[in-house]
Short mmCIF file of C-alpha atoms in Angstrom, two decimals:
data_model
loop_
_atom_site.label_atom_id
_atom_site.label_comp_id
_atom_site.label_asym_id
_atom_site.label_seq_id
_atom_site.Cartn_x
_atom_site.Cartn_y
_atom_site.Cartn_z
CA MET A 6 -0.21 -0.29 0.16
CA LYS A 7 2.94 2.16 0.86
CA CYS A 8 4.25 1.89 -2.71
CA TRP A 9 0.80 2.78 -4.49
CA ILE A 10 0.48 5.79 -2.04
CA SER A 11 4.59 6.95 -2.89
CA VAL A 12 3.76 6.71 -6.86
CA GLY A 13 1.05 8.52 -6.82
CA LEU A 14 2.42 11.26 -4.21
CA ALA A 15 4.79 11.08 -7.80
CA LEU A 16 2.53 11.93 -9.75
CA ALA A 17 1.08 14.70 -8.67
CA VAL A 18 3.86 16.58 -7.55
CA ALA A 19 5.33 15.63 -10.87
CA PRO A 20 6.47 18.39 -13.42
CA VAL A 21 3.89 19.38 -16.54
CA HIS A 22 5.89 19.21 -19.12
CA GLY A 23 5.34 22.48 -22.18
CA GLN A 24 3.75 21.63 -25.23
CA SER A 25 5.84 24.10 -28.43
CA ILE A 26 2.92 25.87 -29.64
CA LYS A 27 4.52 24.45 -32.63
CA GLU A 28 2.36 21.64 -32.47
CA PHE A 29 -1.19 24.20 -32.73
CA TRP A 30 -0.75 26.86 -35.76
CA GLN A 31 -1.91 26.31 -39.42
CA THR A 32 1.36 26.70 -41.52
CA GLY A 33 -1.30 26.61 -44.56
CA LEU A 34 -2.86 29.54 -43.71
CA LYS A 35 -1.49 32.22 -46.08
CA ASP A 36 -4.54 34.87 -46.51
CA ALA A 37 -7.85 35.45 -45.98
CA SER A 38 -10.71 37.72 -46.91
CA PHE A 39 -14.80 38.01 -45.30
CA THR A 40 -17.05 40.11 -44.14
CA ALA A 41 -17.51 41.22 -39.70
CA ARG A 42 -20.86 41.78 -39.22
CA VAL A 43 -22.23 43.06 -35.67
CA GLU A 44 -24.38 40.87 -34.57
CA THR A 45 -24.26 42.10 -31.35
CA GLY A 46 -23.15 45.67 -29.53
CA ASN A 47 -24.13 46.67 -26.22
CA GLN A 48 -22.11 49.46 -25.72
CA ARG A 49 -22.49 50.37 -21.73
CA GLU A 50 -20.59 46.46 -21.51
CA LEU A 51 -17.98 47.06 -24.55
CA ALA A 52 -17.36 50.59 -22.64
CA LYS A 53 -16.44 48.67 -19.40
CA ILE A 54 -13.19 47.23 -21.73
CA ASN A 55 -12.34 50.24 -22.48
CA ARG A 56 -13.35 53.27 -25.24
CA ASP A 57 -11.48 51.74 -28.28
CA PHE A 58 -12.43 49.03 -27.93
CA ALA A 59 -16.05 49.73 -27.68
CA ASN A 60 -15.70 52.30 -30.46
CA SER A 61 -14.74 49.55 -32.78
CA TYR A 62 -18.93 48.15 -32.25
CA ARG A 63 -19.88 50.97 -33.85
CA PHE A 64 -18.85 49.09 -37.13
CA LYS A 65 -22.15 47.41 -38.37
CA TYR A 66 -19.55 45.76 -40.76
CA THR A 67 -16.03 45.74 -41.82
CA ILE A 68 -14.74 44.01 -44.73
CA VAL A 69 -11.60 42.67 -43.26
CA ARG A 70 -8.35 40.81 -45.73
CA LEU A 71 -5.73 39.19 -44.27
CA LYS A 72 -2.67 37.77 -45.48
CA GLU A 73 0.69 36.84 -43.62
CA PRO A 74 2.82 37.55 -43.11
CA PHE A 75 1.19 40.77 -40.02
CA LYS A 76 -0.45 42.57 -43.32
CA LEU A 77 -4.24 43.28 -42.68
CA ARG A 78 -6.81 45.62 -44.32
CA LEU A 79 -10.43 46.84 -42.84
CA GLU A 80 -12.84 48.92 -44.71
CA SER A 81 -16.16 50.33 -43.28
CA LYS A 82 -18.47 53.32 -43.08
CA VAL A 83 -20.26 55.20 -40.27
CA ASP A 84 -22.95 56.60 -41.66
CA ASP A 85 -22.34 58.49 -44.89
CA THR A 86 -18.18 58.43 -43.75
CA ASP A 87 -15.77 55.96 -45.35
CA ILE A 88 -12.98 54.61 -42.86
CA LEU A 89 -9.64 52.26 -44.44
CA PHE A 90 -7.37 51.52 -41.65
CA ILE A 91 -4.59 49.36 -42.82
CA VAL A 92 -0.91 47.44 -40.69
CA ASN A 93 1.57 46.55 -42.62
CA GLY A 94 4.57 45.31 -40.46
CA THR A 95 4.41 47.17 -37.73
CA LYS A 96 3.06 50.22 -39.69
CA ARG A 97 -0.05 51.73 -39.56
CA MET A 98 -2.72 53.63 -42.21
CA VAL A 99 -5.90 55.72 -41.18
CA ARG A 100 -7.31 57.24 -43.80
CA ILE A 101 -11.11 59.04 -43.60
CA PRO A 102 -11.17 61.53 -46.50
CA ARG A 103 -14.04 62.94 -45.55
CA ALA A 104 -12.05 63.95 -42.53
CA ASN A 105 -9.59 64.88 -44.87
CA LEU A 106 -7.93 61.89 -42.45
CA HIS A 107 -4.76 60.41 -43.70
CA GLN A 108 -2.02 59.20 -40.53
CA ARG A 109 0.29 56.96 -40.13
CA GLU A 110 1.72 55.65 -37.60
CA ASN A 111 5.20 53.35 -36.48
CA LEU A 112 3.84 50.79 -34.16
CA ALA A 113 7.19 49.38 -33.96
CA HIS A 114 7.19 49.58 -29.62
CA SER A 115 3.77 49.99 -29.63
CA PRO A 116 2.84 45.88 -29.89
CA GLY A 117 -0.61 46.06 -28.18
CA LYS A 118 -2.00 48.11 -31.51
CA ARG A 119 -0.72 45.75 -33.83
CA GLN A 120 -4.52 43.28 -34.51
CA THR A 121 -2.54 40.45 -35.64
CA LEU A 122 -4.65 36.73 -36.49
CA VAL A 123 -5.02 36.24 -32.93
CA ASP A 124 -7.65 38.71 -32.67
CA PHE A 125 -9.50 36.65 -35.76
CA GLY A 126 -9.02 33.82 -33.52
CA MET A 127 -6.14 32.00 -35.49
CA LEU A 128 -2.11 31.48 -35.14
CA ALA A 129 0.21 31.76 -37.37
CA PRO A 130 5.26 30.75 -37.71
CA SER A 131 5.27 34.94 -38.24
CA LEU A 132 3.37 35.16 -34.93
CA PHE A 133 6.28 33.60 -32.39
CA GLU A 134 9.07 35.38 -34.51
CA ASP A 135 9.29 38.63 -32.89
CA LEU A 136 6.78 39.50 -31.55
CA PHE A 137 4.95 36.93 -29.23
CA LYS A 138 6.66 34.06 -26.63
CA ALA A 139 4.35 31.29 -26.15
CA LYS A 140 4.54 29.43 -23.11
CA PHE A 141 2.55 26.45 -22.20
CA VAL A 142 0.34 26.08 -18.87
CA ARG A 143 -1.60 23.00 -18.83
CA ASN A 144 -4.13 20.73 -20.83
CA ASP A 145 -7.92 22.82 -20.58
CA ARG A 146 -9.41 19.27 -18.85
CA ALA A 147 -13.47 20.26 -19.69
CA SER A 148 -12.37 20.15 -23.74
CA GLY A 149 -8.51 19.23 -23.93
CA ASP A 150 -7.62 22.64 -25.83
CA ALA A 151 -4.17 23.80 -25.04
CA VAL A 152 -3.66 26.48 -23.10
CA PHE A 153 -1.07 28.86 -23.52
CA ASP A 154 0.02 32.41 -22.14
CA LEU A 155 1.40 34.80 -24.83
CA THR A 156 3.51 37.56 -23.99
CA TYR A 157 5.58 40.22 -25.46
CA PHE A 158 8.87 40.10 -26.33
CA PRO A 159 10.43 42.46 -23.77
CA ASN A 160 12.65 44.73 -25.84
CA LEU A 161 8.88 46.03 -26.98
CA ASP A 162 7.89 47.01 -23.23
CA ASP A 163 4.50 45.53 -22.69
CA SER A 164 3.30 43.56 -20.08
CA SER A 165 -0.66 42.87 -21.55
CA ARG A 166 -0.73 39.07 -21.55
CA ASN A 167 -3.35 36.84 -23.33
CA ARG A 168 -3.97 33.53 -22.17
CA ILE A 169 -4.96 31.51 -25.51
CA TRP A 170 -7.10 28.14 -25.55
CA VAL A 171 -5.80 25.76 -28.75
CA ASP A 172 -8.20 23.15 -30.23
CA LYS A 173 -5.80 20.16 -30.35
CA THR A 174 -7.84 18.48 -33.89
CA LYS A 175 -8.86 22.02 -35.73
CA HIS A 176 -5.57 24.27 -34.15
CA TYR A 177 -7.29 27.53 -33.76
CA ILE A 178 -8.35 29.61 -31.01
CA SER A 179 -11.57 28.64 -29.38
CA LYS A 180 -11.13 30.98 -26.10
CA ARG A 181 -8.95 34.20 -25.31
CA GLU A 182 -8.56 35.97 -22.43
CA TRP A 183 -7.38 40.01 -22.85
CA TYR A 184 -5.19 40.98 -19.83
CA SER A 185 -4.21 44.84 -19.10
CA GLN A 186 -0.72 45.47 -18.93
CA ASN A 187 -0.96 47.78 -16.34
CA ASP A 188 -2.10 46.59 -13.32
CA GLY A 189 -2.87 42.66 -14.75
CA ARG A 190 -6.17 42.36 -14.61
CA LEU A 191 -8.98 40.88 -17.21
CA LEU A 192 -10.02 42.98 -19.85
CA ALA A 193 -11.61 40.75 -21.67
CA SER A 194 -12.47 37.06 -22.72
CA PHE A 195 -12.82 36.08 -26.69
CA VAL A 196 -14.76 32.90 -27.38
CA TYR A 197 -14.29 32.08 -30.86
CA ASP A 198 -16.19 29.20 -32.94
CA ASN A 199 -18.63 28.17 -35.74
CA VAL A 200 -15.27 26.92 -37.16
CA LYS A 201 -15.25 25.93 -40.49
CA GLU A 202 -12.79 24.43 -43.38
CA VAL A 203 -11.74 26.44 -46.39
CA ASN A 204 -8.46 25.20 -48.60
CA GLY A 205 -7.42 22.58 -46.22
CA VAL A 206 -8.09 25.67 -43.49
CA TRP A 207 -10.34 25.69 -40.22
CA PHE A 208 -10.93 29.10 -39.02
CA PRO A 209 -13.83 30.09 -36.39
CA THR A 210 -16.64 32.50 -37.88
CA ARG A 211 -18.06 33.82 -34.82
CA VAL A 212 -16.73 35.44 -32.15
CA THR A 213 -18.52 36.55 -28.25
CA VAL A 214 -16.84 39.06 -26.16
CA ARG A 215 -17.39 39.25 -22.57
CA ASN A 216 -16.20 41.89 -20.63
CA ALA A 217 -14.38 41.10 -17.05
CA ASP A 218 -17.96 40.90 -15.03
CA ASN A 219 -19.22 38.21 -17.74
CA HIS A 220 -21.73 40.06 -19.91
CA VAL A 221 -22.24 39.58 -23.26
CA ALA A 222 -20.45 42.94 -24.87
CA GLY A 223 -20.56 41.53 -28.40
CA ILE A 224 -20.88 39.64 -31.01
CA THR A 225 -19.67 39.26 -34.13
CA GLN A 226 -20.24 37.25 -37.28
CA TYR A 227 -17.66 36.66 -39.98
CA GLU A 228 -19.86 36.26 -43.33
CA GLY A 229 -18.49 34.59 -46.96
CA LEU A 230 -15.25 33.51 -45.76
CA LYS A 231 -12.00 33.23 -48.80
CA ILE A 232 -9.41 31.60 -47.56
CA ASN A 233 -5.94 31.34 -50.25
CA THR A 234 -7.65 34.10 -53.37
CA GLY A 235 -3.56 35.38 -53.38
CA LEU A 236 -4.51 38.32 -52.27
CA ALA A 237 -1.84 41.39 -53.74
CA ASP A 238 0.44 42.96 -51.65
CA SER A 239 -0.78 46.37 -53.13
CA LEU A 240 -3.60 46.62 -51.26
CA PHE A 241 -1.83 46.48 -47.85
CA LYS A 242 0.48 49.53 -49.11
CA VAL A 243 0.84 52.06 -45.92
CA ASP A 244 3.03 54.84 -48.32
#
């Protein structure tokens, strides 16, 4: 009996061997395009996350184009005002012709402002070259998903953190928690579901956002998903 107790204790205190994030990204993802349409946007609950995040839900729809590595183009309209938003590497451009606004910004030292595939529930090798470091936390008992903490490289001077749950079969982010760099508190959680396979890539098509009070703040649907259509680099020019 003592032998079995000793074995049990040894197993209980044995270190958890980490898994590599390399096992969980989809190398087949080259580009994606879809329309992000807001299904629900509760401004009161969204404002508890932060004001900029709440404002993003005022756009009822956004045409989204993504291309690896680190290329993002968003086009939307509020009332009769067109808005164009492009991120290419560490450069960001915002153009609002009606307001005579054409703004460029270098985000090399502001990683938190760089929207990436993680925001859309996806992973890719480029994210872990000089932006994110991934630390294995555990395997989730309920879902079996692998849980990782994503932090920025130390030289980027941003202590904010994302904890992600990654589906071990389809390799997309099923859940994400976003923590503040100021005080480490939970800002919001995101659940990605309605996953579809397009051209061999699994991609979530709905995201539900909850604030720190666990109240649903917004739900967005991704419609007309296309994968690997060969989006031109010219779509992402910021000059």
